[in-house]
Coordinates of C-alpha atoms in Angstrom, one line a residue:
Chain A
X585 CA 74.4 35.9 1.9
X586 CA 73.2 34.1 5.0
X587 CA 71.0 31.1 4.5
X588 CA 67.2 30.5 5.8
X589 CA 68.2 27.9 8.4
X590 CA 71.2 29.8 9.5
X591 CA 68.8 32.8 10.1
X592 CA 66.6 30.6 11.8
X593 CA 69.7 29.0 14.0
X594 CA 70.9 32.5 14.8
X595 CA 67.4 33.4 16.1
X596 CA 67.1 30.6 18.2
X597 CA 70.0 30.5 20.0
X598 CA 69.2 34.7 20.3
X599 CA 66.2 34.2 21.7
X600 CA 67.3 31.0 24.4
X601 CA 70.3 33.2 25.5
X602 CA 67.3 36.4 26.0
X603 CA 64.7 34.1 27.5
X604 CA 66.6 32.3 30.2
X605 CA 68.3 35.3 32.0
X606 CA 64.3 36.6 31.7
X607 CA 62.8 33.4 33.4
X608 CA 64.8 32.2 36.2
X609 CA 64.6 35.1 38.6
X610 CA 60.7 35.0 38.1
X611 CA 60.9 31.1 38.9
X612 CA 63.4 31.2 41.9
X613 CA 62.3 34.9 43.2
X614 CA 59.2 34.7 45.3
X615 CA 57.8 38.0 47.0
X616 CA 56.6 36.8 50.2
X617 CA 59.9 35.1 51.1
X618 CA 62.4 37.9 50.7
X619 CA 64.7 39.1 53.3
X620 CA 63.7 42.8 53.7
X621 CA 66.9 44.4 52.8
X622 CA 67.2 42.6 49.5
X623 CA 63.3 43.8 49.1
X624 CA 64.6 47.4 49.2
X625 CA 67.6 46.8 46.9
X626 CA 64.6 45.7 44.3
X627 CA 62.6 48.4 45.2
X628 CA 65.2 50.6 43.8
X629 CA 65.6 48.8 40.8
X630 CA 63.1 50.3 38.6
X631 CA 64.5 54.0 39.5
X632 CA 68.0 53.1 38.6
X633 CA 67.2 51.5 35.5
X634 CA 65.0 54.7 34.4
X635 CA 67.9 56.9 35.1
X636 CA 70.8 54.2 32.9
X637 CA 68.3 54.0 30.3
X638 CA 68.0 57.7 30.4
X639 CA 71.5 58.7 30.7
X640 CA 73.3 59.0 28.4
X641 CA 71.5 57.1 25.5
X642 CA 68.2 59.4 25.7
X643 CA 70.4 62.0 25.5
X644 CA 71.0 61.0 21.6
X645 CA 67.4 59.6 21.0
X646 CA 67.4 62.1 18.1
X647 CA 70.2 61.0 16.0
X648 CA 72.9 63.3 15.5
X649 CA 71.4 66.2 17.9
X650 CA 71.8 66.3 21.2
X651 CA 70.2 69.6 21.7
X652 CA 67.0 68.7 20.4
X653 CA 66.9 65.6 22.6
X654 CA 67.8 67.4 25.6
X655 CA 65.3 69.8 24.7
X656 CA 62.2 67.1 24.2
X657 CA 63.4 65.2 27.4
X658 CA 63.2 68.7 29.6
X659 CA 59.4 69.0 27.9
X660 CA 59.1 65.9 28.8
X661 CA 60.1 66.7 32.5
X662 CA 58.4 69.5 32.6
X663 CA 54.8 68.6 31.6
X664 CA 55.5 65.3 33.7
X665 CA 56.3 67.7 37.0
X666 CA 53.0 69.1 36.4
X667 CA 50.7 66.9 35.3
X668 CA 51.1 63.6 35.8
X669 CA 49.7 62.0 32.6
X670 CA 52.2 59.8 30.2
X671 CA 50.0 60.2 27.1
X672 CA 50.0 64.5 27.5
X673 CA 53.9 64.2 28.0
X674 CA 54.0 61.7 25.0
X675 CA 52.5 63.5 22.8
X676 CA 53.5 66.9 23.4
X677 CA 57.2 65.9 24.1
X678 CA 56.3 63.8 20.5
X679 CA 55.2 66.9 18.6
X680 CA 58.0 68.8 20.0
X681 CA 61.1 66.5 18.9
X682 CA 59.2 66.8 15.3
X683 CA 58.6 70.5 15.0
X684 CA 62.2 71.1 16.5
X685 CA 63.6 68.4 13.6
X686 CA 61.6 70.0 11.1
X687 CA 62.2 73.5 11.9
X688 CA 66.4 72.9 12.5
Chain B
X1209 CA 48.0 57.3 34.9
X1210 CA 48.8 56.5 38.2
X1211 CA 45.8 58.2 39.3
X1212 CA 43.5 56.0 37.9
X1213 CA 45.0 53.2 39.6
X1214 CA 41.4 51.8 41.4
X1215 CA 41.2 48.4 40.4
X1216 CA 42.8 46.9 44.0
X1217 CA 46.3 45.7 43.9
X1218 CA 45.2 42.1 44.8
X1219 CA 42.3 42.0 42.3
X1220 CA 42.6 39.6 39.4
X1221 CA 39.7 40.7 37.5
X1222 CA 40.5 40.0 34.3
X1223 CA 39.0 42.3 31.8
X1224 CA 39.9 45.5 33.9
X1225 CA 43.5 44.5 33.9
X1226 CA 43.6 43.7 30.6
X1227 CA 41.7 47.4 30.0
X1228 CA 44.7 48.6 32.3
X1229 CA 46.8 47.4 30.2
X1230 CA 46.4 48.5 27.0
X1231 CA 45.9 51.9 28.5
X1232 CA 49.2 51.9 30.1
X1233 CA 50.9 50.0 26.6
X1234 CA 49.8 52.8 24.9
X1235 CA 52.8 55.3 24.7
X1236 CA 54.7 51.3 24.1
X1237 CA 52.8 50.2 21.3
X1238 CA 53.6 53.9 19.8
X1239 CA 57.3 53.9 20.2
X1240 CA 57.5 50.3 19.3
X1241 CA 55.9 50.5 16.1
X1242 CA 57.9 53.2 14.6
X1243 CA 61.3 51.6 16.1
X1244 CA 60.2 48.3 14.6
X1245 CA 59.4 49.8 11.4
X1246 CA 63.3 50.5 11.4
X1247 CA 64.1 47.3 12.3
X1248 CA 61.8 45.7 9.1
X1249 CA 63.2 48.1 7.2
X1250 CA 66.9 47.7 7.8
X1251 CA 66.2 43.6 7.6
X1252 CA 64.7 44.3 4.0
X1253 CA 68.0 46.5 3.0
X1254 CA 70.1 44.2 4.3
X1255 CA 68.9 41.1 1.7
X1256 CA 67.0 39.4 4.2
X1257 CA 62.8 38.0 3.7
X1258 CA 60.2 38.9 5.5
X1259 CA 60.3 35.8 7.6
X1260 CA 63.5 36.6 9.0
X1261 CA 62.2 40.0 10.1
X1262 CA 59.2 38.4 11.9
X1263 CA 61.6 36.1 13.2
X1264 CA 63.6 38.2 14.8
X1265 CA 60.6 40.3 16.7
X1266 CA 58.1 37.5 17.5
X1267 CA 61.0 35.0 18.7
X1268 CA 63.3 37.2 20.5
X1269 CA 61.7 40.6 21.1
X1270 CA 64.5 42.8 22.3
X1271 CA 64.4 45.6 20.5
X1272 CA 68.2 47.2 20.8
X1273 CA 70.2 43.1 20.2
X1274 CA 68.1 43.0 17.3
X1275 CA 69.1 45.9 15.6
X1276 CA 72.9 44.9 16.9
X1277 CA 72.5 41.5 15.7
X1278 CA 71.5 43.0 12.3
X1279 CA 74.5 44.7 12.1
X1280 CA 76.9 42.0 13.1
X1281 CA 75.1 39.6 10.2
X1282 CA 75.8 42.2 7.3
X1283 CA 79.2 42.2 8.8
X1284 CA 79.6 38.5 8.7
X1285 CA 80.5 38.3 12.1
X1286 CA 80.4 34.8 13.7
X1287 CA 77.6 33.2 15.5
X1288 CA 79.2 32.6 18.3
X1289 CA 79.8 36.0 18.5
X1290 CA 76.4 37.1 17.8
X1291 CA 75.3 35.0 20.9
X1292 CA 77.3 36.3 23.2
X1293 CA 76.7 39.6 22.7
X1294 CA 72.9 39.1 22.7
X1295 CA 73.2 37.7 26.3
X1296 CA 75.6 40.7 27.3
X1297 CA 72.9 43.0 26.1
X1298 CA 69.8 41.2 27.0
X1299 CA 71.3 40.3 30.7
X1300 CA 69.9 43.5 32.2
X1301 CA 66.5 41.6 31.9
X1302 CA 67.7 39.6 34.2
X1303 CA 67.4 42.4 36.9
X1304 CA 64.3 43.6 36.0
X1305 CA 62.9 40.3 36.3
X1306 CA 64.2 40.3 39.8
X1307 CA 62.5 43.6 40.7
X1308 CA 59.3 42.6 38.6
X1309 CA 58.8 39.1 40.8
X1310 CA 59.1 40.4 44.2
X1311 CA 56.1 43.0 43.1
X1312 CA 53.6 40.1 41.3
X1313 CA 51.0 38.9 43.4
X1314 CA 50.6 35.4 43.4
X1315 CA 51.3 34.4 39.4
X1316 CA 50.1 31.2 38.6
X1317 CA 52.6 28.8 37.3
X1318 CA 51.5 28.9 33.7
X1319 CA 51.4 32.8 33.4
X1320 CA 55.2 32.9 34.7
X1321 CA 56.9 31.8 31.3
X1322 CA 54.8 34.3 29.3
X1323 CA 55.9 37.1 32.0
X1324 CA 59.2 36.3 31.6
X1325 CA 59.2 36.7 28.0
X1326 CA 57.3 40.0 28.1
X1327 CA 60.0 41.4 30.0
X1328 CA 61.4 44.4 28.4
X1329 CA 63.1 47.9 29.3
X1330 CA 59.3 49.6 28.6
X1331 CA 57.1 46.9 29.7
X1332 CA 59.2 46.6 32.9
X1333 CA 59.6 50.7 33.9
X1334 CA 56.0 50.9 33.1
X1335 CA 54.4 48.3 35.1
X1336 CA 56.2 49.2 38.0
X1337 CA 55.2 52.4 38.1
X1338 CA 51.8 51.1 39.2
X1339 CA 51.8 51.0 42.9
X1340 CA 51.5 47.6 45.1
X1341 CA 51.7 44.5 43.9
X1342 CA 50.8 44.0 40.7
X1343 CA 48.5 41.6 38.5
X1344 CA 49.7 39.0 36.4
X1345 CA 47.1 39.2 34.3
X1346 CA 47.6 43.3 34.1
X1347 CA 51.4 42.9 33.5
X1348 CA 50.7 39.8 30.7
X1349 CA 48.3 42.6 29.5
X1350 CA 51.0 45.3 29.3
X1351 CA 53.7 43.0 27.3
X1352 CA 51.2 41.9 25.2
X1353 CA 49.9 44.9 23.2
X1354 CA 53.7 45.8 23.1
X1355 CA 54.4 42.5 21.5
X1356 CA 52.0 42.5 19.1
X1357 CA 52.9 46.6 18.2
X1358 CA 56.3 45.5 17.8
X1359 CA 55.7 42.3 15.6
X1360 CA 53.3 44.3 13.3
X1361 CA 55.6 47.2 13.3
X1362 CA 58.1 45.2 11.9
X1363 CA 56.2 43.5 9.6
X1364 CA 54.7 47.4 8.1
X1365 CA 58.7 48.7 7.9
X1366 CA 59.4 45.5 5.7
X1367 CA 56.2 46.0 3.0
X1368 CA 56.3 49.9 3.2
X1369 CA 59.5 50.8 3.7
X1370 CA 60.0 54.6 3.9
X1371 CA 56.0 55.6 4.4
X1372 CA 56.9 57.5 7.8
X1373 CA 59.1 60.4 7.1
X1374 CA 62.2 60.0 8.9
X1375 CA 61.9 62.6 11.1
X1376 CA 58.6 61.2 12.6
X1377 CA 60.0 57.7 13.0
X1378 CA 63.0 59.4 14.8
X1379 CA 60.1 61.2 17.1
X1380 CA 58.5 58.0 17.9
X1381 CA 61.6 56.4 19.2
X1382 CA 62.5 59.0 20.9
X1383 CA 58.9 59.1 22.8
X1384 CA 60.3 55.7 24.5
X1385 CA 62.9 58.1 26.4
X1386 CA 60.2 60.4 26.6
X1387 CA 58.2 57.8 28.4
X1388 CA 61.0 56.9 30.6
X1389 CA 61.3 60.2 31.8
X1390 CA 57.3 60.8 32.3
X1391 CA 57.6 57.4 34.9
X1392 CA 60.9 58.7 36.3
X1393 CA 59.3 62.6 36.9
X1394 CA 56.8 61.7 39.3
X1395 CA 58.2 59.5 41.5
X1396 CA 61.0 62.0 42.4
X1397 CA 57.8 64.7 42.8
X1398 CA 56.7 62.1 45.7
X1399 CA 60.1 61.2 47.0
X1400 CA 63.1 63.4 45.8
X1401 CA 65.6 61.0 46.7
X1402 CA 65.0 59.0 43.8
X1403 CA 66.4 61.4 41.9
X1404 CA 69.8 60.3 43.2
X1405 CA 69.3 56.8 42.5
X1406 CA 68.5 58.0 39.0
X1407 CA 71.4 60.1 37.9
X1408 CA 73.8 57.5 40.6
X1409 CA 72.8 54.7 37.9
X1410 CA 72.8 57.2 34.7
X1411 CA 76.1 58.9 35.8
X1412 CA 78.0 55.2 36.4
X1413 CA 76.3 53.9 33.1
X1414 CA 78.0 56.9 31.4
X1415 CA 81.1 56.5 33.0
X1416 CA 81.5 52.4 33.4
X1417 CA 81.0 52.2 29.5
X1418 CA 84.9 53.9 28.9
X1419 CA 86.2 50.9 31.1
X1420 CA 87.9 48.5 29.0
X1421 CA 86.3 45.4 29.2
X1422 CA 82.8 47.4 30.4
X1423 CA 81.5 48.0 27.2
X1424 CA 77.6 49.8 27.1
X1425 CA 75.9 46.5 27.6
X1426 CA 77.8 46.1 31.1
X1427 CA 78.1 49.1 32.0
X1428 CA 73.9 49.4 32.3
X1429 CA 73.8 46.5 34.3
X1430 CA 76.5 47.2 37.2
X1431 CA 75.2 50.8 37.1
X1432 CA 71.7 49.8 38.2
X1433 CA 73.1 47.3 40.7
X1434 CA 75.8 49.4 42.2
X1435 CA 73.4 52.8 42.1
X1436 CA 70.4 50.4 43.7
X1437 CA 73.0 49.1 46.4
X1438 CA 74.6 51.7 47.1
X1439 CA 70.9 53.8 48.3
X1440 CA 69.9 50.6 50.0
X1441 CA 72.4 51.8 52.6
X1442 CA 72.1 55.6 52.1
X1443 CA 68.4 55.2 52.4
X1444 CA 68.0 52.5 54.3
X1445 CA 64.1 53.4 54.8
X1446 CA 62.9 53.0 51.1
X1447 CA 60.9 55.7 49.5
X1448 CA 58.4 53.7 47.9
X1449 CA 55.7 53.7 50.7
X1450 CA 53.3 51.8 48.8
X1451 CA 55.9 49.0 48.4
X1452 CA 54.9 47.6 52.0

């Protein structure tokens, strides 16, 4: 079908279109010399990306059932309210999506 | 894990940061593993070598233009094509990259290129989770152990095939959301308003996508932006009051 070099071509070009938008902000960027409104707009960055990567596509991270991913997410919320540990809400939320898939 | 932040935001140490690292990479290097196994096994169905697989993860490293970019090759769509999209897809990066830079303290020029390339949706969310600035050394660390899960991952999918029962590999993958929502939890415990930046962002990502010439790949981008904007202004304080 497709040839070594155009594999290798394809990847390239992939990865110099990824790379680029991934470098300049961390050349042209610098912390100490940010007005401090545009500061707070960043600062809220990471929240808003959390919640788009969240909703809606987390909301089908089990394939085909949306209950069962809406259900692992809530455990995931759950044990995250209360304990603030990312490995116990991995793993339990983990073991949860599996029992639920292998039970339904 | 945010507890056991101690190591000082401006310390460089090395081998703590790395230890940081790996620690925080963990629930990554999980998620990555079995979602690369995918990848080296849909790359193995689809005709390709091995090489190409590697390729693919060690040279570009984002995880959902890969699997796309797949798809579009079996399809014989053009390169061109294939480009273009990447870039749509990947340009959230951009963003991140943003956020990530005016939260490094003090990168040296030669660690800034292998930043940049670490720069994913799960190396970014978790790395900013860690309060104050952050080391370069500790966020190298973080991108990293990801990498190299991701790389072998896709390497073990394309020798072994179906070893991981589907439903497990379908687990896995969905412990990346699962880790999202375990960064997202506690920071609207501290400060509730988050959560309205959150579902602002989710809702308009949602929505934006149904917008002709949106498309998903858009749609994430101006959600962030407008939902980050638009509580610049509502919230004009800033929750984060480790953020100085």
């Amino acid at each position: 079908m497709y040839q070594m070099n155009n594999i290798l071509i394809i990847v390239l070009l992939m990865a110099l279109v990824t790379y680029i938008p991934r470098l300049l902000p961390l050349v042209f960027v610098k912390a100490d010399k940010l007005p401090e409104k545009f500061k707070l707009f960043l600062s809220y960055i990471p929240f808003a990306v959390l919640g788009a990567l969240i909703i809606p596509d987390g909301l089908t991270g089990i394939p085909d059932s949306l209950w069962i991913s809406v259900t692992v997410l809530a455990v995931a919320a759950l044990v995250s309210w209360y304990k603030n540990n990312v490995i116990l809400a991995f793993v339990l939320s983990v073991a949860a999506a599996w029992g639920l898939q292998s039970l339904f | 894990m945010l507890k056991l932040n101690k190591i000082s935001k401006a310390d460089n140490k090395v081998i703590p940061n790395i230890i940081m690292g790996l620690k925080d990479a963990f629930p990554i290097m999980l998620g990555y593993f079995s979602v690369a196994m995918a990848f080296g096994l849909l790359v193995k169905s689809a005709d390709l070598y091995l090489k190409d697989a590697v390729l693919f993860s060690t040279v570009v490293f984002a995880g959902a233009s890969q699997f796309m970019v797949l798809n579009m090759l079996i399809n014989g769509i053009s390169v061109l094509s294939i480009v273009t999209a990447t870039f749509l897809v990947n340009f959230r990066h951009f963003i991140m990259s943003a956020s990530l830079s005016s939260r490094l303290h003090k990168p040296h020029k030669w660690q800034i290129p292998f930043i940049a390339f670490g720069v994913t949706d799960e190396t970014f969310s978790v790395v900013m989770a860690r309060e104050g600035s952050l080391s370069p050394i500790y966020v190298m660390a973080v991108s990293f152990f990801s990498y190299i899960s991701w790389g072998s991952g896709t390497i073990a999918g394309f020798l072994l095939g179906t070893v991981i029962p589907e439903a497990l590999g379908d687990s896995l993958g969905m412990g990346l959301y699962v880790l999202f929502m375990s960064l997202l939890v506690p920071e609207i415990k501290k400060a509730p308003k988050i959560l309205w930046v959150a579902l602002t962002a989710g809702v308009l990502n949602s929505v934006l996508r149904y917008v002709p010439l949106i498309g998903s790949s858009w749609s994430l981008v101006l959600g962030v932006l407008l939902s980050a904007l638009l509580f610049t202004f509502i919230f004009p304080k800033g929750v984060d009051v480790s953020n100085e």
